[in-house]
Amino acid sequence: MEINDLIIFKTVVTEGSISKAANVLGYVQPHLTERIKRLEQELDTPLLHRSNKGVTTLPSGDVLVDYANRILNLVDEAKHEIKRSSTLPYRIATSPSILSNYVSKRIGGTFMKYELTIENSSQLHSLLRNEKVDMVITYGTYADSDFRQVGSHPISMGLQKAKGKTIMNYLNQYFFVSQDQQCPFRKRTIDFMEENHIPKEQLHPLDSFSLIQEFISDGKGIAFLPINDEQLGRVEDVGEESLPVHFYTMRESGREIPVGLLS
């Protein structure tokens, strides 16, 4: 049984005549007669009573009309939902540093196709779990079986300073970190301070990733951040490190990932 068979059957019943239904649907009458005959053979029961005045439904036909209406309504709903979902912005949640150093460069002039949510790393998992977003881009790794990792991309990390500034003594520097407890740049900065016996008093948490960049650019301190040669310089005696960024969607998500987002 095909969807088109249900459309034909419903139209025949509505019009009360195979010939009238043929005109409505744009078919020749023998085609509709054959489709109704095959439908009755498939269901192994007569569906219509035929007379000189047209057709009326038999009890089995009444049952099929009811189901045909429900099925065709569901098909219409599915088409509407698919069309609606294809025009909705693609919803991404990520952390501020990933937005600045990865996402914003890829969405570029197509930003109107996206809805961006910026959150601390600890909040990203629940946003995806509760289907508040279509994708999470994160430094973390998720073992949740309902999630699907759809890609990853490395970001280069280094100890960043103001351009042109020479760092002679770490003990004379403030170290800026995010308030986000799960931020990998925060962790690397704190580890570096411990490795070099730098007092904790030199650590300064800030709420804004952009504010950290601004303070460093103004020469007020240093921090481990994604390497950004346009705004900041790198402390040369500290090597670059690679940090993976992971992309997760819900495993059963039916939304198509925009082209270029993962590349």
PDB file of N, CA and C in Angstrom, residues 184-197 224:
ATOM      1  N   PRO A 184      40.425  24.652  29.738  1.00  0.00           N
ATOM      2  CA  PRO A 184      41.760  24.053  29.649  1.00  0.00           C
ATOM      3  C   PRO A 184      42.877  25.089  29.705  1.00  0.00           C
ATOM      4  N   PHE A 185      42.613  26.333  29.283  1.00  0.00           N
ATOM      5  CA  PHE A 185      43.630  27.384  29.348  1.00  0.00           C
ATOM      6  C   PHE A 185      43.861  27.808  30.803  1.00  0.00           C
ATOM      7  N   ARG A 186      42.798  27.804  31.576  1.00  0.00           N
ATOM      8  CA  ARG A 186      42.928  28.086  33.006  1.00  0.00           C
ATOM      9  C   ARG A 186      43.805  27.028  33.656  1.00  0.00           C
ATOM     10  N   LYS A 187      43.512  25.748  33.363  1.00  0.00           N
ATOM     11  CA  LYS A 187      44.279  24.646  33.952  1.00  0.00           C
ATOM     12  C   LYS A 187      45.749  24.719  33.547  1.00  0.00           C
ATOM     13  N   ARG A 188      46.008  24.984  32.250  1.00  0.00           N
ATOM     14  CA  ARG A 188      47.398  25.026  31.800  1.00  0.00           C
ATOM     15  C   ARG A 188      48.135  26.192  32.427  1.00  0.00           C
ATOM     16  N   THR A 189      47.466  27.335  32.589  1.00  0.00           N
ATOM     17  CA  THR A 189      48.096  28.495  33.211  1.00  0.00           C
ATOM     18  C   THR A 189      48.456  28.200  34.668  1.00  0.00           C
ATOM     19  N   ILE A 190      47.534  27.590  35.399  1.00  0.00           N
ATOM     20  CA  ILE A 190      47.790  27.271  36.806  1.00  0.00           C
ATOM     21  C   ILE A 190      48.904  26.236  36.921  1.00  0.00           C
ATOM     22  N   ASP A 191      48.893  25.229  36.030  1.00  0.00           N
ATOM     23  CA  ASP A 191      49.966  24.220  36.053  1.00  0.00           C
ATOM     24  C   ASP A 191      51.326  24.870  35.796  1.00  0.00           C
ATOM     25  N   PHE A 192      51.364  25.801  34.849  1.00  0.00           N
ATOM     26  CA  PHE A 192      52.616  26.488  34.531  1.00  0.00           C
ATOM     27  C   PHE A 192      53.117  27.280  35.736  1.00  0.00           C
ATOM     28  N   MET A 193      52.206  27.928  36.427  1.00  0.00           N
ATOM     29  CA  MET A 193      52.604  28.700  37.603  1.00  0.00           C
ATOM     30  C   MET A 193      53.163  27.794  38.684  1.00  0.00           C
ATOM     31  N   GLU A 194      52.547  26.639  38.874  1.00  0.00           N
ATOM     32  CA  GLU A 194      53.044  25.701  39.880  1.00  0.00           C
ATOM     33  C   GLU A 194      54.410  25.148  39.486  1.00  0.00           C
ATOM     34  N   GLU A 195      54.569  24.829  38.186  1.00  0.00           N
ATOM     35  CA  GLU A 195      55.847  24.290  37.703  1.00  0.00           C
ATOM     36  C   GLU A 195      56.998  25.283  37.894  1.00  0.00           C
ATOM     37  N   ASN A 196      56.668  26.562  37.792  1.00  0.00           N
ATOM     38  CA  ASN A 196      57.701  27.603  37.890  1.00  0.00           C
ATOM     39  C   ASN A 196      57.678  28.321  39.233  1.00  0.00           C
ATOM     40  N   HIS A 197      56.959  27.758  40.201  1.00  0.00           N
ATOM     41  CA  HIS A 197      56.936  28.275  41.581  1.00  0.00           C
ATOM     42  C   HIS A 197      56.537  29.753  41.634  1.00  0.00           C
ATOM     43  N   PHE A 224      48.007  31.488  29.160  1.00  0.00           N
ATOM     44  CA  PHE A 224      47.899  30.509  28.089  1.00  0.00           C
ATOM     45  C   PHE A 224      46.546  30.699  27.406  1.00  0.00           C
TER      46      PHE A 224
END
